[in-house]
Amino acid sequence: MYKITLFNELYFLVAGGTVWIDSDLSSSLPEDSDLPLHNSTCNSTVPLIGSSPPDFDDKENVGKFLYLEGVEYFMWCTYDVHFYASFALLDLFPKIELSIQRDFARAVLREDRTRVRFLADGTWGTRKVIGAVPHDLGAHDPWHELNAYNIHDTSRWKDLNPKFVLQVYRDFAATDDMSFGKDVWPAVCTAMEYIEQFDRDGDCMIENDGFPDQTYDAWTVLGVSAYCGCLWLAALQAAAAMARSLGHDDYADRCMVKFAKAKHVFEAKLWNGSYFNYDSGTSYSSRSIQADQLAGQWYTASSGLPPLFDEDRIKCTLQKIFDYNVMRVKGGRIGAVNGMHPNGKVDETCMQSREIWTGVTYSLAATMLLHGMEDQAFTTAQGIFLAGWSEEGYGYWFQTPEAWTIDGHYRSLIYMRPLAIWAMQHVLSPPRAILEAPKVNTMERAYVSPGALQFLQDSVRKITPKSGCF
């Protein structure tokens, strides 16, 4: 069943809406200024607001690649979803995957001051803020008019920038492509600087702002959150590892000082003895068991980095998710529900908390594989096969939706995220570069004399969005 589903889910790359063109056919970005800004942390040059990002030569003639989030959500290369789906491209078409990451690296360093209205609250803001990773590469004019998504202001989302750093490092580690690493490093630094502003109280951990400011864009989250906080911890570690590989040891030290502080805050505020709470707020869902709470650890382990937490806590959390989110929902036959209360009832806070997300279920299974829980992993993934692909299921063959509910109602057929099943294959057959890389603990050089370093505050330019939303 695993092999059948693994290869069948690849239908999306050809049937889900794909554009692949020669690089020469995509015109260059308009130039408003050619004045550079020197970033002392990165030892690189990044553009001022309004100028064109640096271009990367298509040395290997890979071309430019786009694929839709889904046939109902018409946006190209939706990044918070590509975070899950990208394992398929990395494992099968790595040059295309690097091309997409280069596109987003360019986009991080761009700003589009066009005013747009956000549908969720009716406010107006800037289409694309410099430093913020865009939600997508656009719709009608891809690569140029970014952020076709306009429900929320995604410049305030807390997952996109960490996801960019994590994907870049994973791809860098898997391909051992030093040229790629050097190309995207300024964007990595800028993305890290940008997200730091969401550490409101200076404790080194970012906080969510009381609206759905992440890929679960109907599920409100407040304060420190399991999902975004874990991604942030993983991004700090990945940025440190990449910095060391590129010779920026001071930057790596700063990241790991911040990582040590942020990890302490994360565990103190969220760990309850058997899993990490949904967030540090006081709502009814704050103690919910989120199936996706270890997304940062998933990427950390997939990239060959040391674990974010003690192994017993990771396995305890995964077992809790398996026992509650998987096995207490139709006996594990339909995947993992996104949210489950500790009393064993599905979290009905919103549409997304009560849904089973097919791609998230696959990524959860991959995380279980990474931590030696093979029986739980394949039982979890089998639920998606049984519900979506088997003769006894819902009949979603070659149109796997983003989500379904316990009673079988679906949302968004033919969706990108189910390609995350290739994250399982990434575990079973990891890239040679990751297998052969020296196992270096990124914490080993983290000691810095008290007060000597303040992560990205004293010597690094602060990037503050100009949208008036902060």
Coordinates of C-alpha atoms in Angstrom, one line a residue:
M1 CA 0.0 0.0 0.0
Y2 CA 2.9 2.4 0.8
K3 CA 4.5 2.0 -2.7
I4 CA 1.1 2.4 -4.4
T5 CA 0.4 5.6 -2.6
L6 CA 3.9 6.9 -2.9
F7 CA 3.9 6.8 -6.6
N8 CA 0.3 7.6 -7.2
E9 CA 0.5 10.9 -5.3
L10 CA 3.0 12.1 -7.9
Y11 CA 0.0 12.6 -10.2
F12 CA -0.1 16.1 -8.8
L13 CA 3.1 17.2 -10.4
V14 CA 1.6 16.8 -13.9
A15 CA -2.2 16.9 -13.3
G16 CA -2.3 19.6 -10.6
G17 CA -1.2 22.5 -12.7
T18 CA 2.4 22.9 -13.6
V19 CA 4.4 25.4 -15.6
W20 CA 8.1 24.8 -16.6
I21 CA 9.7 27.3 -18.9
D22 CA 13.2 28.3 -20.0
S23 CA 14.8 30.9 -17.8
D24 CA 15.2 33.2 -20.8
L25 CA 11.5 33.4 -21.2
S26 CA 10.9 35.0 -17.8
S27 CA 11.8 38.7 -17.9
S28 CA 13.9 40.3 -15.2
L29 CA 12.4 42.2 -12.3
P30 CA 12.0 45.9 -12.7
E31 CA 14.8 47.9 -11.2
D32 CA 14.1 51.0 -9.1
S33 CA 17.5 51.5 -7.5
D34 CA 20.9 49.9 -7.7
L35 CA 22.1 51.2 -4.3
P36 CA 23.4 48.3 -2.1
L37 CA 23.1 47.9 1.6
H38 CA 26.0 46.1 3.4
N39 CA 24.9 43.6 6.0
S40 CA 27.7 43.1 8.5
T41 CA 26.3 39.9 9.9
C42 CA 26.1 38.1 6.6
N43 CA 29.3 39.5 5.1
S44 CA 27.0 40.0 2.0
T45 CA 25.4 42.7 0.1
V46 CA 21.6 42.9 0.0
P47 CA 19.5 45.5 -1.8
L48 CA 17.8 48.5 -0.3
I49 CA 14.0 48.7 -0.3
G50 CA 12.8 49.2 -3.9
S51 CA 15.8 47.7 -5.6
S52 CA 16.0 44.5 -7.5
P53 CA 17.2 41.4 -5.7
P54 CA 20.4 39.8 -7.0
D55 CA 19.8 37.4 -9.8
F56 CA 21.2 33.9 -9.9
D57 CA 22.6 32.5 -13.1
D58 CA 20.8 29.5 -14.4
K59 CA 24.1 27.8 -14.9
E60 CA 22.6 24.3 -15.5
N61 CA 19.7 25.5 -17.6
V62 CA 17.1 24.2 -15.2
G63 CA 14.5 26.8 -16.2
K64 CA 11.7 28.2 -14.0
F65 CA 9.1 26.0 -12.4
L66 CA 5.7 26.7 -10.9
Y67 CA 3.0 24.4 -9.6
L68 CA -0.3 25.3 -8.1
E69 CA -1.4 25.0 -4.5
G70 CA -4.5 23.2 -5.8
V71 CA -7.1 23.5 -8.5
E72 CA -9.4 25.3 -6.1
Y73 CA -6.7 27.5 -4.6
F74 CA -5.1 29.2 -7.6
M75 CA -1.7 30.3 -6.4
W76 CA 1.7 29.3 -7.6
C77 CA 4.2 27.6 -5.3
T78 CA 2.3 28.4 -2.1
Y79 CA 5.2 28.3 0.3
D80 CA 3.7 27.1 3.6
V81 CA 2.3 24.1 1.7
H82 CA 5.5 23.6 -0.4
F83 CA 7.1 23.1 3.0
Y84 CA 5.4 19.7 3.1
A85 CA 5.3 18.9 -0.6
S86 CA 8.9 19.8 -1.5
F87 CA 10.3 16.5 -0.4
A88 CA 9.0 15.0 -3.7
L89 CA 10.9 17.6 -5.8
L90 CA 14.0 17.4 -3.7
D91 CA 14.2 13.6 -4.0
L92 CA 13.2 13.3 -7.6
F93 CA 14.1 16.7 -9.3
P94 CA 16.6 18.4 -6.9
K95 CA 17.6 21.0 -9.5
I96 CA 14.0 22.2 -9.8
E97 CA 13.7 22.3 -6.1
L98 CA 16.8 24.5 -5.8
S99 CA 15.4 26.8 -8.5
I100 CA 12.2 27.3 -6.5
Q101 CA 14.2 28.2 -3.4
R102 CA 16.2 30.7 -5.4
D103 CA 13.0 32.3 -6.5
F104 CA 11.8 32.7 -2.9
A105 CA 15.3 34.0 -1.9
R106 CA 14.9 36.7 -4.5
A107 CA 11.4 37.4 -3.2
V108 CA 12.5 37.8 0.4
L109 CA 14.6 40.8 -0.7
R110 CA 11.8 42.4 -2.7
E111 CA 9.1 44.9 -1.7
D112 CA 5.9 45.7 -3.5
R113 CA 4.2 48.7 -1.9
T114 CA 0.9 48.2 -3.7
R115 CA -1.9 48.5 -1.2
V116 CA -4.2 45.5 -0.9
R117 CA -7.2 44.8 1.3
F118 CA -7.2 41.7 3.5
L119 CA -10.5 39.9 3.5
A120 CA -10.4 38.5 7.1
D121 CA -10.6 41.8 8.8
G122 CA -11.1 44.4 6.0
T123 CA -7.8 46.2 6.8
W124 CA -5.4 47.5 4.2
G125 CA -1.7 46.8 4.0
T126 CA 1.3 46.3 1.7
R127 CA 1.3 43.5 -0.8
K128 CA 4.9 42.4 -0.2
V129 CA 7.1 43.6 2.7
I130 CA 10.8 43.3 2.4
G131 CA 12.2 40.6 4.6
A132 CA 8.9 38.7 4.8
V133 CA 8.8 35.4 2.9
P134 CA 5.9 35.6 0.5
H135 CA 2.9 33.3 0.8
D136 CA 3.2 32.4 -2.9
L137 CA 4.8 33.5 -6.2
G138 CA 1.6 35.0 -7.4
A139 CA -1.3 34.0 -9.7
H140 CA -1.7 36.2 -12.8
D141 CA 1.8 37.5 -13.1
P142 CA 4.0 35.0 -11.2
W143 CA 7.5 35.9 -10.0
H144 CA 6.6 39.6 -10.3
E145 CA 3.2 40.2 -8.5
L146 CA 3.7 38.1 -5.4
N147 CA 1.2 37.2 -2.7
A148 CA -2.0 36.4 -4.6
Y149 CA -3.3 35.2 -1.2
N150 CA -5.2 38.1 0.5
I151 CA -7.2 36.6 3.4
H152 CA -4.7 37.6 6.0
D153 CA -1.6 39.8 6.0
T154 CA 1.0 37.1 5.6
S155 CA 3.8 39.5 6.4
R156 CA 2.6 38.9 10.0
W157 CA 2.6 35.1 9.7
K158 CA 5.1 33.4 12.0
D159 CA 5.7 30.2 10.0
L160 CA 6.8 31.4 6.6
N161 CA 10.2 32.8 7.4
P162 CA 11.3 29.8 9.6
K163 CA 10.0 27.5 6.9
F164 CA 12.2 29.2 4.3
V165 CA 15.3 28.8 6.5
L166 CA 14.5 25.2 7.1
Q167 CA 13.9 24.3 3.5
V168 CA 17.0 26.1 2.3
Y169 CA 19.2 24.3 4.9
R170 CA 17.6 20.9 4.2
D171 CA 18.2 21.4 0.4
F172 CA 21.7 22.7 1.0
A173 CA 22.5 19.7 3.2
A174 CA 20.9 17.2 0.9
T175 CA 22.6 18.5 -2.3
D176 CA 25.9 19.7 -0.9
D177 CA 25.6 22.5 -3.4
M178 CA 27.9 25.3 -2.0
S179 CA 27.0 27.7 -4.8
F180 CA 23.3 27.4 -3.9
G181 CA 24.2 28.1 -0.2
K182 CA 26.2 31.2 -1.1
D183 CA 23.4 32.5 -3.4
V184 CA 20.6 32.3 -0.9
W185 CA 22.6 33.2 2.3
P186 CA 21.7 36.9 2.3
A187 CA 18.0 36.0 2.1
V188 CA 18.4 33.6 5.0
C189 CA 20.0 36.3 7.1
T190 CA 17.3 38.8 6.2
A191 CA 14.5 36.3 6.9
M192 CA 15.9 35.6 10.3
E193 CA 16.2 39.3 11.1
Y194 CA 12.7 39.9 10.0
I195 CA 11.0 37.3 12.2
E196 CA 12.9 38.4 15.3
Q197 CA 10.5 41.4 15.6
F198 CA 7.8 38.9 16.8
D199 CA 9.8 38.2 20.0
R200 CA 7.7 40.8 21.8
D201 CA 9.1 40.4 25.3
G202 CA 12.8 39.8 24.5
D203 CA 12.9 36.2 25.7
C204 CA 14.3 35.0 22.4
M205 CA 11.0 33.1 21.6
I206 CA 8.6 34.5 19.0
E207 CA 4.9 34.8 19.8
N208 CA 1.7 34.5 17.8
D209 CA -0.6 37.5 17.7
G210 CA -4.1 36.1 18.4
F211 CA -5.2 35.5 14.9
P212 CA -4.6 32.6 12.5
D213 CA -1.0 33.7 11.6
Q214 CA 0.3 30.5 10.1
T215 CA -0.7 27.8 7.6
Y216 CA -3.7 26.9 9.7
D217 CA -5.3 30.1 8.6
A218 CA -8.6 29.6 10.3
W219 CA -7.2 28.4 13.7
T220 CA -6.4 31.2 16.0
V221 CA -3.2 31.0 18.1
L222 CA -1.9 33.3 20.8
G223 CA 1.4 33.6 22.6
V224 CA 4.1 30.9 22.3
S225 CA 2.8 28.1 20.1
A226 CA 3.8 24.6 19.6
Y227 CA 3.8 24.8 15.8
C228 CA 5.5 28.2 15.2
G229 CA 7.7 28.0 18.2
C230 CA 9.1 24.6 17.2
L231 CA 9.7 25.9 13.7
W232 CA 11.5 28.9 15.1
L233 CA 13.8 26.7 17.2
A234 CA 14.6 24.5 14.2
A235 CA 15.3 27.6 12.1
L236 CA 17.8 28.9 14.6
Q237 CA 19.6 25.6 14.6
A238 CA 19.5 25.3 10.8
A239 CA 20.7 28.9 10.3
A240 CA 23.6 28.2 12.7
A241 CA 24.6 25.0 10.8
M242 CA 24.4 26.8 7.5
A243 CA 26.5 29.7 8.8
R244 CA 29.2 27.3 10.0
S245 CA 29.3 25.6 6.6
L246 CA 29.8 29.0 4.9
G247 CA 32.4 30.2 7.3
H248 CA 30.2 32.7 9.4
D249 CA 31.0 31.3 12.8
D250 CA 30.1 34.5 14.7
Y251 CA 26.6 34.4 13.2
A252 CA 26.3 30.7 14.1
D253 CA 27.2 31.5 17.7
R254 CA 24.6 34.2 17.9
C255 CA 21.9 31.8 16.6
M256 CA 22.8 29.1 19.1
V257 CA 22.8 31.5 22.1
K258 CA 19.3 32.5 21.1
F259 CA 18.4 28.9 20.5
A260 CA 19.4 27.9 24.1
K261 CA 17.3 30.7 25.6
A262 CA 14.3 30.1 23.3
K263 CA 14.3 26.4 23.9
H264 CA 14.1 27.0 27.7
V265 CA 11.1 29.3 27.2
F266 CA 9.4 27.0 24.8
E267 CA 9.6 24.0 27.1
A268 CA 8.7 25.9 30.2
K269 CA 5.6 27.4 28.7
L270 CA 4.3 24.5 26.7
W271 CA 5.5 21.1 27.9
N272 CA 2.9 19.5 30.1
G273 CA 4.5 16.2 30.8
S274 CA 3.2 14.3 27.8
Y275 CA 3.1 16.7 24.9
F276 CA 3.4 20.4 24.0
N277 CA 0.3 22.5 24.5
Y278 CA -1.2 24.1 21.4
D279 CA -0.3 27.6 22.7
S280 CA 0.4 29.5 25.9
G281 CA -3.0 31.2 25.9
T282 CA -6.0 30.5 28.1
S283 CA -8.6 29.5 25.4
Y284 CA -10.3 26.1 25.5
S285 CA -8.0 24.9 22.7
S286 CA -4.8 26.1 24.3
R287 CA -4.2 22.6 25.7
S288 CA -5.2 20.8 22.6
I289 CA -3.0 18.1 21.1
Q290 CA -1.9 19.3 17.7
A291 CA -0.9 16.6 15.2
D292 CA 1.6 19.0 13.6
Q293 CA 3.3 20.2 16.8
L294 CA 6.7 18.7 16.0
A295 CA 7.0 20.1 12.5
G296 CA 10.3 21.8 13.4
Q297 CA 11.7 18.6 14.8
W298 CA 10.6 16.8 11.6
Y299 CA 12.8 19.1 9.5
T300 CA 15.6 19.0 12.0
A301 CA 15.9 15.3 11.9
S302 CA 15.3 15.2 8.1
S303 CA 18.3 17.5 7.6
G304 CA 20.7 15.5 9.8
L305 CA 20.8 18.0 12.7
P306 CA 20.7 17.2 16.4
P307 CA 17.2 16.9 18.0
L308 CA 15.6 20.0 19.4
F309 CA 14.4 18.2 22.5
D310 CA 15.3 15.1 24.6
E311 CA 14.5 11.9 22.7
D312 CA 12.1 10.8 25.4
R313 CA 10.0 14.0 25.1
I314 CA 9.9 13.6 21.3
K315 CA 8.7 10.0 21.5
C316 CA 6.3 10.7 24.3
T317 CA 4.7 13.5 22.2
L318 CA 4.5 11.3 19.1
Q319 CA 2.9 8.5 21.0
K320 CA 0.4 10.9 22.5
I321 CA -0.5 12.1 19.0
F322 CA -0.8 8.5 17.8
D323 CA -3.0 7.4 20.7
Y324 CA -5.3 10.4 20.5
N325 CA -5.2 12.1 17.1
V326 CA -4.8 8.9 15.1
M327 CA -6.3 5.9 16.9
R328 CA -9.2 7.7 18.6
V329 CA -10.5 8.8 15.2
K330 CA -12.2 5.9 13.4
G331 CA -9.6 3.5 14.8
G332 CA -6.8 5.1 12.8
R333 CA -8.4 4.4 9.4
I334 CA -8.7 8.0 8.2
G335 CA -5.4 9.7 9.3
A336 CA -4.6 12.2 12.1
V337 CA -7.1 14.8 13.1
N338 CA -5.4 18.2 13.5
G339 CA -6.6 19.0 17.0
M340 CA -7.7 16.7 19.9
H341 CA -8.6 17.7 23.4
P342 CA -6.8 15.8 26.2
N343 CA -10.2 14.3 27.2
G344 CA -10.3 12.4 23.9
K345 CA -12.7 14.7 22.0
V346 CA -11.9 16.3 18.7
D347 CA -11.2 20.0 19.0
E348 CA -14.2 21.7 17.3
T349 CA -12.7 25.2 17.7
C350 CA -12.8 25.8 14.0
M351 CA -13.0 24.0 10.6
Q352 CA -9.3 23.3 10.5
S353 CA -8.9 22.0 14.1
R354 CA -11.4 19.2 13.4
E355 CA -10.1 18.3 9.9
I356 CA -7.7 15.5 8.9
W357 CA -5.0 17.1 6.7
T358 CA -3.6 14.4 4.3
G359 CA -0.2 16.0 3.9
V360 CA 0.2 16.7 7.6
T361 CA -0.6 13.0 8.3
Y362 CA 2.2 12.0 6.0
S363 CA 4.6 14.4 7.6
L364 CA 3.6 13.1 11.0
A365 CA 4.3 9.5 9.8
A366 CA 7.7 10.7 8.5
T367 CA 8.5 12.1 11.9
M368 CA 7.6 8.8 13.6
L369 CA 9.9 7.0 11.2
L370 CA 12.8 9.4 12.1
H371 CA 12.4 8.4 15.7
G372 CA 12.2 4.6 15.3
M373 CA 8.4 4.3 15.6
E374 CA 7.8 2.3 12.4
D375 CA 4.6 0.6 13.4
Q376 CA 2.9 3.8 14.4
A377 CA 4.2 5.6 11.3
F378 CA 2.8 3.1 8.8
T379 CA -0.4 2.8 10.7
T380 CA -0.8 6.6 10.6
A381 CA 0.0 6.8 6.9
Q382 CA -2.2 3.9 6.1
G383 CA -5.2 5.9 7.2
I384 CA -4.8 8.2 4.3
F385 CA -4.6 5.2 1.9
L386 CA -7.6 3.6 3.4
A387 CA -9.7 6.7 3.2
G388 CA -8.4 8.2 0.0
W389 CA -7.2 5.4 -2.2
S390 CA -8.7 2.0 -1.2
E391 CA -11.9 0.6 -2.6
E392 CA -13.6 1.0 0.8
G393 CA -12.6 4.7 1.0
Y394 CA -14.1 7.9 -0.2
G395 CA -13.0 7.6 -3.8
Y396 CA -10.5 10.4 -4.0
W397 CA -8.2 8.6 -6.5
F398 CA -5.8 11.0 -8.2
Q399 CA -7.5 14.0 -6.7
T400 CA -6.4 13.8 -3.1
P401 CA -7.9 16.7 -1.2
E402 CA -6.2 18.9 1.3
A403 CA -8.5 17.8 4.1
W404 CA -11.5 15.6 5.1
T405 CA -13.6 15.3 8.2
I406 CA -14.5 12.4 10.3
D407 CA -17.8 12.0 8.4
G408 CA -16.1 12.1 5.0
H409 CA -16.7 15.7 3.9
Y410 CA -13.7 16.9 1.9
R411 CA -12.1 20.3 1.2
S412 CA -10.0 21.3 -1.8
L413 CA -9.6 18.4 -4.2
I414 CA -6.3 17.9 -6.1
Y415 CA -4.0 19.6 -3.6
M416 CA -0.3 20.0 -3.2
R417 CA 0.3 19.0 0.4
P418 CA -0.2 15.2 0.0
L419 CA 3.1 15.0 -1.8
A420 CA 4.5 15.0 1.7
I421 CA 4.4 11.2 1.5
W422 CA 7.8 11.6 -0.1
A423 CA 9.0 12.8 3.3
M424 CA 8.6 9.2 4.4
Q425 CA 10.7 8.1 1.5
H426 CA 13.3 10.7 2.4
V427 CA 13.6 9.0 5.7
L428 CA 13.8 5.5 4.2
S429 CA 16.3 6.5 1.6
P430 CA 18.1 9.7 2.8
P431 CA 20.3 11.7 0.4
R432 CA 23.9 10.5 0.5
A433 CA 25.2 14.0 1.4
I434 CA 23.2 13.8 4.7
L435 CA 24.3 10.3 5.4
E436 CA 27.9 11.1 4.9
A437 CA 28.0 14.5 6.6
P438 CA 29.9 14.7 9.9
K439 CA 27.7 14.7 12.9
V440 CA 28.5 18.0 14.5
N441 CA 26.6 19.2 17.5
T442 CA 25.7 22.8 16.7
M443 CA 25.6 23.6 20.5
E444 CA 29.3 22.8 21.0
R445 CA 30.5 26.3 20.3
A446 CA 27.5 28.1 21.7
Y447 CA 29.2 29.6 24.8
V448 CA 29.6 33.3 24.6
S449 CA 30.6 35.5 27.5
P450 CA 27.5 37.1 29.2
G451 CA 26.3 40.2 27.5
A452 CA 28.9 39.9 24.7
L453 CA 26.4 39.1 22.0
Q454 CA 22.8 40.2 21.4
F455 CA 21.4 38.2 18.6
L456 CA 20.9 40.5 15.6
Q457 CA 20.2 43.6 17.7
D458 CA 23.4 45.6 18.0
S459 CA 25.3 45.2 14.8
V460 CA 22.7 44.2 12.3
R461 CA 20.2 46.4 10.6
K462 CA 16.7 46.1 11.8
I463 CA 14.1 45.5 9.1
T464 CA 10.8 47.0 10.1
P465 CA 7.8 46.6 7.7
K466 CA 6.4 49.8 6.4
S467 CA 2.8 48.6 6.2
G468 CA 1.7 50.1 9.5
C469 CA 0.4 46.8 10.7
F470 CA 2.8 46.6 13.7

